[in-house]
């Protein structure tokens, strides 16, 4: 912006990061997002597994009809207003659970997990376990899930990234700023008023320096919002390709 740079940046400063972390809402948003992501991902895994496992069983009556009804929701939905009215009637508006319950199951992820269970775990193994007196619950916990680590890792990645980046539900359902996730806090900073943010942060910079910091803050916010996902990805990457490729086979 100052015309001093051709290819490589001139000078090195962390002033933008210092200004961001002086702002209490950023820390609060970070904490909220970590909570939404951790709790939400656990709920997603439990709900998706409990739906995918029975749908993968050959002996489930009417599973074709159930899959049709579930898949139908991928293409047709009630829309924003009916969805909001349902969430409102459930008493979830402006609560922690407004960020968890409406997105408890993603249809695509459910189909991928169900397909993995069908194609990667032999039906004969399940039949043998049932003949030996294993209950459905024990079969799921002690046999199916230990053999499904790749797809579980993929589901964790998909759901966690979705929760970490989620801001639309927060924008629609949340009114209390203390419940805002990080992405909504960043949106407020970037779109609403950067100069107001700098004033509230207790910055000691002059007006000219504040204006110069505004551009740096945009990109510093992007880095701050991306770091947790970048840290998590290497730990599940080895399972990622295998889980998606196996789970994507539709017979």
JSON list of C-alpha atoms in Angstrom, two decimals:
[
{"chain": "A", "resi": 1, "resn": "UNK", "atom": "CA", "xyz": [0.00, 0.00, 0.00]},
{"chain": "A", "resi": 2, "resn": "UNK", "atom": "CA", "xyz": [2.95, 2.32, 0.67]},
{"chain": "A", "resi": 3, "resn": "UNK", "atom": "CA", "xyz": [4.59, 1.42, -2.63]},
{"chain": "A", "resi": 4, "resn": "UNK", "atom": "CA", "xyz": [7.75, 0.11, -0.95]},
{"chain": "A", "resi": 5, "resn": "UNK", "atom": "CA", "xyz": [7.34, -3.52, -1.95]},
{"chain": "A", "resi": 6, "resn": "UNK", "atom": "CA", "xyz": [8.03, -5.16, -5.30]},
{"chain": "A", "resi": 7, "resn": "UNK", "atom": "CA", "xyz": [8.28, -8.91, -4.64]},
{"chain": "A", "resi": 8, "resn": "UNK", "atom": "CA", "xyz": [9.38, -9.47, -1.03]},
{"chain": "A", "resi": 9, "resn": "UNK", "atom": "CA", "xyz": [7.76, -7.66, 1.92]},
{"chain": "A", "resi": 10, "resn": "UNK", "atom": "CA", "xyz": [9.79, -4.97, 3.64]},
{"chain": "A", "resi": 11, "resn": "UNK", "atom": "CA", "xyz": [10.17, -5.15, 7.41]},
{"chain": "A", "resi": 12, "resn": "UNK", "atom": "CA", "xyz": [8.69, -7.61, 9.88]},
{"chain": "A", "resi": 13, "resn": "UNK", "atom": "CA", "xyz": [6.09, -6.82, 12.51]},
{"chain": "A", "resi": 14, "resn": "UNK", "atom": "CA", "xyz": [3.61, -8.65, 14.72]},
{"chain": "A", "resi": 15, "resn": "UNK", "atom": "CA", "xyz": [1.61, -5.51, 15.53]},
{"chain": "A", "resi": 16, "resn": "UNK", "atom": "CA", "xyz": [-1.52, -6.84, 13.78]},
{"chain": "A", "resi": 17, "resn": "UNK", "atom": "CA", "xyz": [-1.51, -10.00, 15.93]},
{"chain": "A", "resi": 18, "resn": "UNK", "atom": "CA", "xyz": [-0.90, -7.98, 19.09]},
{"chain": "A", "resi": 19, "resn": "UNK", "atom": "CA", "xyz": [-3.88, -5.76, 18.31]},
{"chain": "A", "resi": 20, "resn": "UNK", "atom": "CA", "xyz": [-6.15, -8.72, 17.61]},
{"chain": "A", "resi": 21, "resn": "UNK", "atom": "CA", "xyz": [-5.35, -10.50, 20.86]},
{"chain": "A", "resi": 22, "resn": "UNK", "atom": "CA", "xyz": [-5.99, -7.36, 22.89]},
{"chain": "A", "resi": 23, "resn": "UNK", "atom": "CA", "xyz": [-9.62, -7.66, 21.87]},
{"chain": "A", "resi": 24, "resn": "UNK", "atom": "CA", "xyz": [-11.53, -9.74, 24.44]},
{"chain": "A", "resi": 25, "resn": "UNK", "atom": "CA", "xyz": [-14.15, -10.89, 21.92]},
{"chain": "A", "resi": 26, "resn": "UNK", "atom": "CA", "xyz": [-11.47, -12.73, 19.92]},
{"chain": "A", "resi": 27, "resn": "UNK", "atom": "CA", "xyz": [-10.48, -14.84, 22.94]},
{"chain": "A", "resi": 28, "resn": "UNK", "atom": "CA", "xyz": [-14.13, -15.40, 23.81]},
{"chain": "A", "resi": 29, "resn": "UNK", "atom": "CA", "xyz": [-14.90, -16.39, 20.23]},
{"chain": "A", "resi": 30, "resn": "UNK", "atom": "CA", "xyz": [-11.95, -18.78, 20.22]},
{"chain": "A", "resi": 31, "resn": "UNK", "atom": "CA", "xyz": [-13.23, -20.48, 23.37]},
{"chain": "A", "resi": 32, "resn": "UNK", "atom": "CA", "xyz": [-16.78, -20.70, 22.02]},
{"chain": "A", "resi": 33, "resn": "UNK", "atom": "CA", "xyz": [-15.62, -22.16, 18.71]},
{"chain": "A", "resi": 34, "resn": "UNK", "atom": "CA", "xyz": [-13.44, -24.76, 20.43]},
{"chain": "A", "resi": 35, "resn": "UNK", "atom": "CA", "xyz": [-16.44, -25.76, 22.54]},
{"chain": "A", "resi": 36, "resn": "UNK", "atom": "CA", "xyz": [-18.82, -25.86, 19.55]},
{"chain": "A", "resi": 37, "resn": "UNK", "atom": "CA", "xyz": [-16.32, -27.85, 17.52]},
{"chain": "A", "resi": 38, "resn": "UNK", "atom": "CA", "xyz": [-15.50, -30.43, 20.21]},
{"chain": "A", "resi": 39, "resn": "UNK", "atom": "CA", "xyz": [-19.05, -31.01, 21.45]},
{"chain": "A", "resi": 40, "resn": "UNK", "atom": "CA", "xyz": [-20.54, -30.73, 17.97]},
{"chain": "A", "resi": 41, "resn": "UNK", "atom": "CA", "xyz": [-18.11, -33.24, 16.47]},
{"chain": "A", "resi": 42, "resn": "UNK", "atom": "CA", "xyz": [-18.80, -35.75, 19.25]},
{"chain": "A", "resi": 43, "resn": "UNK", "atom": "CA", "xyz": [-22.57, -35.38, 18.72]},
{"chain": "A", "resi": 44, "resn": "UNK", "atom": "CA", "xyz": [-22.10, -35.67, 14.94]},
{"chain": "A", "resi": 45, "resn": "UNK", "atom": "CA", "xyz": [-20.06, -38.87, 15.26]},
{"chain": "A", "resi": 46, "resn": "UNK", "atom": "CA", "xyz": [-22.52, -40.49, 17.65]},
{"chain": "A", "resi": 47, "resn": "UNK", "atom": "CA", "xyz": [-25.62, -39.57, 15.63]},
{"chain": "A", "resi": 48, "resn": "UNK", "atom": "CA", "xyz": [-24.08, -40.43, 12.26]},
{"chain": "A", "resi": 49, "resn": "UNK", "atom": "CA", "xyz": [-22.78, -43.79, 13.50]},
{"chain": "A", "resi": 50, "resn": "UNK", "atom": "CA", "xyz": [-26.11, -44.71, 15.11]},
{"chain": "A", "resi": 51, "resn": "UNK", "atom": "CA", "xyz": [-27.86, -43.96, 11.82]},
{"chain": "A", "resi": 52, "resn": "UNK", "atom": "CA", "xyz": [-25.28, -45.42, 9.43]},
{"chain": "A", "resi": 53, "resn": "UNK", "atom": "CA", "xyz": [-24.85, -48.77, 11.19]},
{"chain": "A", "resi": 54, "resn": "UNK", "atom": "CA", "xyz": [-28.47, -49.99, 11.01]},
{"chain": "A", "resi": 55, "resn": "UNK", "atom": "CA", "xyz": [-28.80, -48.64, 7.45]},
{"chain": "A", "resi": 56, "resn": "UNK", "atom": "CA", "xyz": [-25.80, -50.76, 6.46]},
{"chain": "A", "resi": 57, "resn": "UNK", "atom": "CA", "xyz": [-27.40, -53.96, 7.76]},
{"chain": "A", "resi": 58, "resn": "UNK", "atom": "CA", "xyz": [-28.92, -56.26, 5.17]},
{"chain": "A", "resi": 59, "resn": "UNK", "atom": "CA", "xyz": [-31.54, -57.46, 7.62]},
{"chain": "A", "resi": 60, "resn": "UNK", "atom": "CA", "xyz": [-33.04, -54.01, 8.30]},
{"chain": "A", "resi": 61, "resn": "UNK", "atom": "CA", "xyz": [-36.64, -53.96, 7.01]},
{"chain": "A", "resi": 62, "resn": "UNK", "atom": "CA", "xyz": [-37.42, -51.03, 4.71]},
{"chain": "A", "resi": 63, "resn": "UNK", "atom": "CA", "xyz": [-33.87, -49.69, 4.60]},
{"chain": "A", "resi": 64, "resn": "UNK", "atom": "CA", "xyz": [-34.30, -48.81, 0.90]},
{"chain": "A", "resi": 65, "resn": "UNK", "atom": "CA", "xyz": [-37.24, -46.53, 1.73]},
{"chain": "A", "resi": 66, "resn": "UNK", "atom": "CA", "xyz": [-35.36, -45.02, 4.67]},
{"chain": "A", "resi": 67, "resn": "UNK", "atom": "CA", "xyz": [-32.36, -44.27, 2.45]},
{"chain": "A", "resi": 68, "resn": "UNK", "atom": "CA", "xyz": [-34.65, -42.65, -0.13]},
{"chain": "A", "resi": 69, "resn": "UNK", "atom": "CA", "xyz": [-36.18, -40.38, 2.51]},
{"chain": "A", "resi": 70, "resn": "UNK", "atom": "CA", "xyz": [-32.74, -39.46, 3.88]},
{"chain": "A", "resi": 71, "resn": "UNK", "atom": "CA", "xyz": [-31.25, -38.84, 0.43]},
{"chain": "A", "resi": 72, "resn": "UNK", "atom": "CA", "xyz": [-34.29, -36.74, -0.52]},
{"chain": "A", "resi": 73, "resn": "UNK", "atom": "CA", "xyz": [-33.23, -34.15, 2.04]},
{"chain": "A", "resi": 74, "resn": "UNK", "atom": "CA", "xyz": [-29.98, -33.55, 0.12]},
{"chain": "A", "resi": 75, "resn": "UNK", "atom": "CA", "xyz": [-31.94, -32.09, -2.79]},
{"chain": "A", "resi": 76, "resn": "UNK", "atom": "CA", "xyz": [-35.05, -30.61, -1.19]},
{"chain": "A", "resi": 77, "resn": "UNK", "atom": "CA", "xyz": [-35.41, -28.82, 2.13]},
{"chain": "A", "resi": 78, "resn": "UNK", "atom": "CA", "xyz": [-37.95, -26.64, 3.86]},
{"chain": "A", "resi": 79, "resn": "UNK", "atom": "CA", "xyz": [-35.85, -23.52, 3.40]},
{"chain": "A", "resi": 80, "resn": "UNK", "atom": "CA", "xyz": [-34.47, -20.94, 5.80]},
{"chain": "A", "resi": 81, "resn": "UNK", "atom": "CA", "xyz": [-37.71, -19.60, 7.30]},
{"chain": "A", "resi": 82, "resn": "UNK", "atom": "CA", "xyz": [-39.35, -22.98, 8.14]},
{"chain": "A", "resi": 83, "resn": "UNK", "atom": "CA", "xyz": [-36.04, -24.20, 9.55]},
{"chain": "A", "resi": 84, "resn": "UNK", "atom": "CA", "xyz": [-35.75, -21.10, 11.73]},
{"chain": "A", "resi": 85, "resn": "UNK", "atom": "CA", "xyz": [-39.32, -21.55, 12.97]},
{"chain": "A", "resi": 86, "resn": "UNK", "atom": "CA", "xyz": [-38.61, -25.17, 13.91]},
{"chain": "A", "resi": 87, "resn": "UNK", "atom": "CA", "xyz": [-35.46, -24.18, 15.80]},
{"chain": "A", "resi": 88, "resn": "UNK", "atom": "CA", "xyz": [-37.37, -21.36, 17.50]},
{"chain": "A", "resi": 89, "resn": "UNK", "atom": "CA", "xyz": [-40.25, -23.65, 18.54]},
{"chain": "A", "resi": 90, "resn": "UNK", "atom": "CA", "xyz": [-37.71, -26.07, 20.03]},
{"chain": "A", "resi": 91, "resn": "UNK", "atom": "CA", "xyz": [-36.44, -23.22, 22.21]},
{"chain": "A", "resi": 92, "resn": "UNK", "atom": "CA", "xyz": [-32.93, -23.34, 20.77]},
{"chain": "A", "resi": 93, "resn": "UNK", "atom": "CA", "xyz": [-32.65, -19.75, 19.53]},
{"chain": "A", "resi": 94, "resn": "UNK", "atom": "CA", "xyz": [-29.86, -17.84, 21.30]},
{"chain": "A", "resi": 95, "resn": "UNK", "atom": "CA", "xyz": [-28.61, -20.96, 23.07]},
{"chain": "A", "resi": 96, "resn": "UNK", "atom": "CA", "xyz": [-25.49, -23.12, 22.86]},
{"chain": "A", "resi": 97, "resn": "UNK", "atom": "CA", "xyz": [-27.46, -25.98, 21.26]},
{"chain": "A", "resi": 98, "resn": "UNK", "atom": "CA", "xyz": [-28.53, -23.84, 18.30]},
{"chain": "A", "resi": 99, "resn": "UNK", "atom": "CA", "xyz": [-25.03, -24.49, 16.95]},
{"chain": "A", "resi": 100, "resn": "UNK", "atom": "CA", "xyz": [-25.18, -28.25, 17.57]},
{"chain": "A", "resi": 101, "resn": "UNK", "atom": "CA", "xyz": [-28.64, -29.75, 17.09]},
{"chain": "A", "resi": 102, "resn": "UNK", "atom": "CA", "xyz": [-29.66, -28.38, 13.63]},
{"chain": "A", "resi": 103, "resn": "UNK", "atom": "CA", "xyz": [-26.45, -29.79, 12.12]},
{"chain": "A", "resi": 104, "resn": "UNK", "atom": "CA", "xyz": [-26.31, -33.04, 14.11]},
{"chain": "A", "resi": 105, "resn": "UNK", "atom": "CA", "xyz": [-26.19, -35.20, 10.95]},
{"chain": "A", "resi": 106, "resn": "UNK", "atom": "CA", "xyz": [-24.90, -34.36, 7.47]},
{"chain": "A", "resi": 107, "resn": "UNK", "atom": "CA", "xyz": [-26.65, -36.53, 4.89]},
{"chain": "A", "resi": 108, "resn": "UNK", "atom": "CA", "xyz": [-23.58, -36.89, 2.66]},
{"chain": "A", "resi": 109, "resn": "UNK", "atom": "CA", "xyz": [-21.41, -38.01, 5.59]},
{"chain": "A", "resi": 110, "resn": "UNK", "atom": "CA", "xyz": [-24.10, -40.47, 6.65]},
{"chain": "A", "resi": 111, "resn": "UNK", "atom": "CA", "xyz": [-24.14, -42.04, 3.18]},
{"chain": "A", "resi": 112, "resn": "UNK", "atom": "CA", "xyz": [-20.34, -42.26, 3.08]},
{"chain": "A", "resi": 113, "resn": "UNK", "atom": "CA", "xyz": [-20.19, -43.95, 6.50]},
{"chain": "A", "resi": 114, "resn": "UNK", "atom": "CA", "xyz": [-23.01, -46.35, 5.67]},
{"chain": "A", "resi": 115, "resn": "UNK", "atom": "CA", "xyz": [-21.26, -47.33, 2.43]},
{"chain": "A", "resi": 116, "resn": "UNK", "atom": "CA", "xyz": [-18.01, -47.91, 4.30]},
{"chain": "A", "resi": 117, "resn": "UNK", "atom": "CA", "xyz": [-19.74, -50.22, 6.77]},
{"chain": "A", "resi": 118, "resn": "UNK", "atom": "CA", "xyz": [-21.31, -52.15, 3.88]},
{"chain": "A", "resi": 119, "resn": "UNK", "atom": "CA", "xyz": [-18.22, -52.53, 1.69]},
{"chain": "A", "resi": 120, "resn": "UNK", "atom": "CA", "xyz": [-15.34, -52.72, 4.17]},
{"chain": "A", "resi": 121, "resn": "UNK", "atom": "CA", "xyz": [-16.71, -54.92, 6.95]},
{"chain": "A", "resi": 122, "resn": "UNK", "atom": "CA", "xyz": [-17.66, -58.44, 5.83]},
{"chain": "A", "resi": 123, "resn": "UNK", "atom": "CA", "xyz": [-21.29, -59.33, 6.44]},
{"chain": "A", "resi": 124, "resn": "UNK", "atom": "CA", "xyz": [-20.14, -62.85, 7.38]},
{"chain": "A", "resi": 125, "resn": "UNK", "atom": "CA", "xyz": [-18.19, -61.39, 10.30]},
{"chain": "A", "resi": 126, "resn": "UNK", "atom": "CA", "xyz": [-21.32, -59.71, 11.61]},
{"chain": "A", "resi": 127, "resn": "UNK", "atom": "CA", "xyz": [-23.39, -62.86, 11.14]},
{"chain": "A", "resi": 128, "resn": "UNK", "atom": "CA", "xyz": [-20.80, -64.95, 12.99]},
{"chain": "A", "resi": 129, "resn": "UNK", "atom": "CA", "xyz": [-20.81, -62.50, 15.89]},
{"chain": "A", "resi": 130, "resn": "UNK", "atom": "CA", "xyz": [-24.60, -62.53, 16.12]},
{"chain": "A", "resi": 131, "resn": "UNK", "atom": "CA", "xyz": [-24.65, -66.35, 16.04]},
{"chain": "A", "resi": 132, "resn": "UNK", "atom": "CA", "xyz": [-22.19, -66.37, 18.95]},
{"chain": "A", "resi": 133, "resn": "UNK", "atom": "CA", "xyz": [-24.67, -64.35, 20.99]},
{"chain": "A", "resi": 134, "resn": "UNK", "atom": "CA", "xyz": [-23.26, -60.85, 20.39]},
{"chain": "A", "resi": 135, "resn": "UNK", "atom": "CA", "xyz": [-25.87, -58.11, 20.71]},
{"chain": "A", "resi": 136, "resn": "UNK", "atom": "CA", "xyz": [-26.19, -55.33, 18.16]},
{"chain": "A", "resi": 137, "resn": "UNK", "atom": "CA", "xyz": [-24.79, -52.80, 20.60]},
{"chain": "A", "resi": 138, "resn": "UNK", "atom": "CA", "xyz": [-21.77, -54.94, 21.44]},
{"chain": "A", "resi": 139, "resn": "UNK", "atom": "CA", "xyz": [-21.25, -55.75, 17.76]},
{"chain": "A", "resi": 140, "resn": "UNK", "atom": "CA", "xyz": [-21.12, -52.04, 16.95]},
{"chain": "A", "resi": 141, "resn": "UNK", "atom": "CA", "xyz": [-18.84, -51.05, 19.82]},
{"chain": "A", "resi": 142, "resn": "UNK", "atom": "CA", "xyz": [-16.41, -53.98, 19.90]},
{"chain": "A", "resi": 143, "resn": "UNK", "atom": "CA", "xyz": [-16.24, -55.07, 16.27]},
{"chain": "A", "resi": 144, "resn": "UNK", "atom": "CA", "xyz": [-17.54, -52.48, 13.81]},
{"chain": "A", "resi": 145, "resn": "UNK", "atom": "CA", "xyz": [-16.02, -49.32, 15.29]},
{"chain": "A", "resi": 146, "resn": "UNK", "atom": "CA", "xyz": [-12.48, -50.73, 15.88]},
{"chain": "A", "resi": 147, "resn": "UNK", "atom": "CA", "xyz": [-12.44, -51.73, 12.19]},
{"chain": "A", "resi": 148, "resn": "UNK", "atom": "CA", "xyz": [-13.69, -48.31, 11.09]},
{"chain": "A", "resi": 149, "resn": "UNK", "atom": "CA", "xyz": [-10.88, -46.00, 12.22]},
{"chain": "A", "resi": 150, "resn": "UNK", "atom": "CA", "xyz": [-10.25, -44.58, 8.70]},
{"chain": "A", "resi": 151, "resn": "UNK", "atom": "CA", "xyz": [-13.84, -43.48, 8.16]},
{"chain": "A", "resi": 152, "resn": "UNK", "atom": "CA", "xyz": [-14.12, -42.17, 11.73]},
{"chain": "A", "resi": 153, "resn": "UNK", "atom": "CA", "xyz": [-11.00, -40.04, 11.14]},
{"chain": "A", "resi": 154, "resn": "UNK", "atom": "CA", "xyz": [-12.55, -38.69, 7.95]},
{"chain": "A", "resi": 155, "resn": "UNK", "atom": "CA", "xyz": [-15.80, -37.89, 9.74]},
{"chain": "A", "resi": 156, "resn": "UNK", "atom": "CA", "xyz": [-13.91, -36.08, 12.51]},
{"chain": "A", "resi": 157, "resn": "UNK", "atom": "CA", "xyz": [-12.11, -33.98, 9.91]},
{"chain": "A", "resi": 158, "resn": "UNK", "atom": "CA", "xyz": [-15.25, -33.19, 7.90]},
{"chain": "A", "resi": 159, "resn": "UNK", "atom": "CA", "xyz": [-17.40, -32.32, 10.90]},
{"chain": "A", "resi": 160, "resn": "UNK", "atom": "CA", "xyz": [-14.69, -30.44, 12.83]},
{"chain": "A", "resi": 161, "resn": "UNK", "atom": "CA", "xyz": [-13.79, -28.25, 9.86]},
{"chain": "A", "resi": 162, "resn": "UNK", "atom": "CA", "xyz": [-17.48, -27.58, 9.23]},
{"chain": "A", "resi": 163, "resn": "UNK", "atom": "CA", "xyz": [-18.02, -26.52, 12.85]},
{"chain": "A", "resi": 164, "resn": "UNK", "atom": "CA", "xyz": [-14.85, -24.44, 12.91]},
{"chain": "A", "resi": 165, "resn": "UNK", "atom": "CA", "xyz": [-15.88, -22.49, 9.80]},
{"chain": "A", "resi": 166, "resn": "UNK", "atom": "CA", "xyz": [-19.57, -22.22, 10.70]},
{"chain": "A", "resi": 167, "resn": "UNK", "atom": "CA", "xyz": [-20.91, -18.71, 10.99]},
{"chain": "A", "resi": 168, "resn": "UNK", "atom": "CA", "xyz": [-24.28, -18.69, 9.18]},
{"chain": "A", "resi": 169, "resn": "UNK", "atom": "CA", "xyz": [-26.18, -20.57, 11.89]},
{"chain": "A", "resi": 170, "resn": "UNK", "atom": "CA", "xyz": [-24.64, -18.27, 14.50]},
{"chain": "A", "resi": 171, "resn": "UNK", "atom": "CA", "xyz": [-25.67, -15.26, 12.43]},
{"chain": "A", "resi": 172, "resn": "UNK", "atom": "CA", "xyz": [-29.25, -16.53, 12.24]},
{"chain": "A", "resi": 173, "resn": "UNK", "atom": "CA", "xyz": [-29.81, -18.06, 15.68]},
{"chain": "A", "resi": 174, "resn": "UNK", "atom": "CA", "xyz": [-27.55, -16.19, 18.12]},
{"chain": "A", "resi": 175, "resn": "UNK", "atom": "CA", "xyz": [-28.16, -12.74, 19.60]},
{"chain": "A", "resi": 176, "resn": "UNK", "atom": "CA", "xyz": [-25.91, -12.86, 22.66]},
{"chain": "A", "resi": 177, "resn": "UNK", "atom": "CA", "xyz": [-22.38, -11.73, 21.77]},
{"chain": "A", "resi": 178, "resn": "UNK", "atom": "CA", "xyz": [-21.02, -13.95, 24.53]},
{"chain": "A", "resi": 179, "resn": "UNK", "atom": "CA", "xyz": [-22.12, -16.97, 22.45]},
{"chain": "A", "resi": 180, "resn": "UNK", "atom": "CA", "xyz": [-20.58, -15.78, 19.18]},
{"chain": "A", "resi": 181, "resn": "UNK", "atom": "CA", "xyz": [-18.12, -18.23, 17.56]},
{"chain": "A", "resi": 182, "resn": "UNK", "atom": "CA", "xyz": [-14.76, -17.01, 16.29]},
{"chain": "A", "resi": 183, "resn": "UNK", "atom": "CA", "xyz": [-15.91, -16.75, 12.68]},
{"chain": "A", "resi": 184, "resn": "UNK", "atom": "CA", "xyz": [-18.71, -14.38, 13.61]},
{"chain": "A", "resi": 185, "resn": "UNK", "atom": "CA", "xyz": [-16.34, -12.28, 15.70]},
{"chain": "A", "resi": 186, "resn": "UNK", "atom": "CA", "xyz": [-13.98, -12.08, 12.74]},
{"chain": "A", "resi": 187, "resn": "UNK", "atom": "CA", "xyz": [-16.86, -11.09, 10.50]},
{"chain": "A", "resi": 188, "resn": "UNK", "atom": "CA", "xyz": [-17.80, -8.30, 12.87]},
{"chain": "A", "resi": 189, "resn": "UNK", "atom": "CA", "xyz": [-14.21, -7.06, 12.88]},
{"chain": "A", "resi": 190, "resn": "UNK", "atom": "CA", "xyz": [-13.73, -7.24, 9.12]},
{"chain": "A", "resi": 191, "resn": "UNK", "atom": "CA", "xyz": [-17.11, -6.04, 7.89]},
{"chain": "A", "resi": 192, "resn": "UNK", "atom": "CA", "xyz": [-18.70, -3.92, 10.57]},
{"chain": "A", "resi": 193, "resn": "UNK", "atom": "CA", "xyz": [-15.92, -1.57, 11.67]},
{"chain": "A", "resi": 194, "resn": "UNK", "atom": "CA", "xyz": [-12.18, -2.10, 11.82]},
{"chain": "A", "resi": 195, "resn": "UNK", "atom": "CA", "xyz": [-11.54, 1.35, 13.22]},
{"chain": "A", "resi": 196, "resn": "UNK", "atom": "CA", "xyz": [-14.05, 0.70, 16.01]},
{"chain": "A", "resi": 197, "resn": "UNK", "atom": "CA", "xyz": [-12.25, -2.58, 16.76]},
{"chain": "A", "resi": 198, "resn": "UNK", "atom": "CA", "xyz": [-8.93, -0.77, 17.13]},
{"chain": "A", "resi": 199, "resn": "UNK", "atom": "CA", "xyz": [-10.49, 1.79, 19.46]},
{"chain": "A", "resi": 200, "resn": "UNK", "atom": "CA", "xyz": [-12.09, -0.91, 21.64]},
{"chain": "A", "resi": 201, "resn": "UNK", "atom": "CA", "xyz": [-8.89, -2.93, 21.80]},
{"chain": "A", "resi": 202, "resn": "UNK", "atom": "CA", "xyz": [-7.18, -0.15, 23.78]},
{"chain": "A", "resi": 203, "resn": "UNK", "atom": "CA", "xyz": [-4.64, 0.47, 21.01]},
{"chain": "A", "resi": 204, "resn": "UNK", "atom": "CA", "xyz": [-2.06, 3.22, 21.56]},
{"chain": "A", "resi": 205, "resn": "UNK", "atom": "CA", "xyz": [-1.44, 3.73, 17.83]},
{"chain": "A", "resi": 206, "resn": "UNK", "atom": "CA", "xyz": [-2.26, 7.01, 16.08]},
{"chain": "A", "resi": 207, "resn": "UNK", "atom": "CA", "xyz": [-4.98, 7.27, 13.47]},
{"chain": "A", "resi": 208, "resn": "UNK", "atom": "CA", "xyz": [-2.59, 6.93, 10.52]},
{"chain": "A", "resi": 209, "resn": "UNK", "atom": "CA", "xyz": [-0.99, 3.85, 11.98]},
{"chain": "A", "resi": 210, "resn": "UNK", "atom": "CA", "xyz": [-4.42, 2.40, 12.73]},
{"chain": "A", "resi": 211, "resn": "UNK", "atom": "CA", "xyz": [-5.43, 2.75, 9.11]},
{"chain": "A", "resi": 212, "resn": "UNK", "atom": "CA", "xyz": [-2.25, 1.00, 8.01]},
{"chain": "A", "resi": 213, "resn": "UNK", "atom": "CA", "xyz": [-2.86, -1.77, 10.52]},
{"chain": "A", "resi": 214, "resn": "UNK", "atom": "CA", "xyz": [-6.37, -2.36, 9.20]},
{"chain": "A", "resi": 215, "resn": "UNK", "atom": "CA", "xyz": [-5.15, -4.20, 6.10]},
{"chain": "A", "resi": 216, "resn": "UNK", "atom": "CA", "xyz": [-2.67, -6.30, 8.08]},
{"chain": "A", "resi": 217, "resn": "UNK", "atom": "CA", "xyz": [-5.39, -7.25, 10.55]},
{"chain": "A", "resi": 218, "resn": "UNK", "atom": "CA", "xyz": [-7.52, -8.76, 7.76]},
{"chain": "A", "resi": 219, "resn": "UNK", "atom": "CA", "xyz": [-4.85, -11.30, 6.90]},
{"chain": "A", "resi": 220, "resn": "UNK", "atom": "CA", "xyz": [-3.74, -11.88, 10.47]},
{"chain": "A", "resi": 221, "resn": "UNK", "atom": "CA", "xyz": [-7.33, -12.85, 11.27]},
{"chain": "A", "resi": 222, "resn": "UNK", "atom": "CA", "xyz": [-7.30, -15.39, 8.44]},
{"chain": "A", "resi": 223, "resn": "UNK", "atom": "CA", "xyz": [-4.13, -17.00, 9.82]},
{"chain": "A", "resi": 224, "resn": "UNK", "atom": "CA", "xyz": [-5.50, -17.08, 13.37]},
{"chain": "A", "resi": 225, "resn": "UNK", "atom": "CA", "xyz": [-8.73, -18.72, 12.21]},
{"chain": "A", "resi": 226, "resn": "UNK", "atom": "CA", "xyz": [-6.88, -21.33, 10.13]},
{"chain": "A", "resi": 227, "resn": "UNK", "atom": "CA", "xyz": [-4.17, -22.48, 12.56]},
{"chain": "A", "resi": 228, "resn": "UNK", "atom": "CA", "xyz": [-6.20, -25.11, 14.53]},
{"chain": "A", "resi": 229, "resn": "UNK", "atom": "CA", "xyz": [-7.37, -26.86, 11.36]},
{"chain": "A", "resi": 230, "resn": "UNK", "atom": "CA", "xyz": [-3.85, -26.81, 9.92]},
{"chain": "A", "resi": 231, "resn": "UNK", "atom": "CA", "xyz": [-2.58, -28.39, 13.13]},
{"chain": "A", "resi": 232, "resn": "UNK", "atom": "CA", "xyz": [-5.27, -31.10, 13.15]},
{"chain": "A", "resi": 233, "resn": "UNK", "atom": "CA", "xyz": [-5.08, -32.14, 9.50]},
{"chain": "A", "resi": 234, "resn": "UNK", "atom": "CA", "xyz": [-1.67, -33.94, 9.52]},
{"chain": "A", "resi": 235, "resn": "UNK", "atom": "CA", "xyz": [-2.88, -36.32, 12.25]},
{"chain": "A", "resi": 236, "resn": "UNK", "atom": "CA", "xyz": [-5.86, -37.55, 10.20]},
{"chain": "A", "resi": 237, "resn": "UNK", "atom": "CA", "xyz": [-4.44, -37.10, 6.69]},
{"chain": "A", "resi": 238, "resn": "UNK", "atom": "CA", "xyz": [-3.15, -40.68, 6.47]},
{"chain": "A", "resi": 239, "resn": "UNK", "atom": "CA", "xyz": [-6.71, -41.96, 6.92]},
{"chain": "A", "resi": 240, "resn": "UNK", "atom": "CA", "xyz": [-8.29, -39.28, 4.77]},
{"chain": "A", "resi": 241, "resn": "UNK", "atom": "CA", "xyz": [-7.79, -40.63, 1.24]},
{"chain": "A", "resi": 242, "resn": "UNK", "atom": "CA", "xyz": [-8.43, -44.25, 2.21]},
{"chain": "A", "resi": 243, "resn": "UNK", "atom": "CA", "xyz": [-11.63, -43.45, 4.07]},
{"chain": "A", "resi": 244, "resn": "UNK", "atom": "CA", "xyz": [-13.08, -41.22, 1.38]},
{"chain": "A", "resi": 245, "resn": "UNK", "atom": "CA", "xyz": [-12.23, -43.56, -1.49]},
{"chain": "A", "resi": 246, "resn": "UNK", "atom": "CA", "xyz": [-13.68, -46.64, 0.20]},
{"chain": "A", "resi": 247, "resn": "UNK", "atom": "CA", "xyz": [-16.71, -44.79, 1.51]},
{"chain": "A", "resi": 248, "resn": "UNK", "atom": "CA", "xyz": [-17.40, -43.23, -1.91]},
{"chain": "A", "resi": 249, "resn": "UNK", "atom": "CA", "xyz": [-18.08, -46.54, -3.69]},
{"chain": "A", "resi": 250, "resn": "UNK", "atom": "CA", "xyz": [-21.80, -46.76, -4.35]},
{"chain": "A", "resi": 251, "resn": "UNK", "atom": "CA", "xyz": [-23.13, -50.12, -5.51]}
]
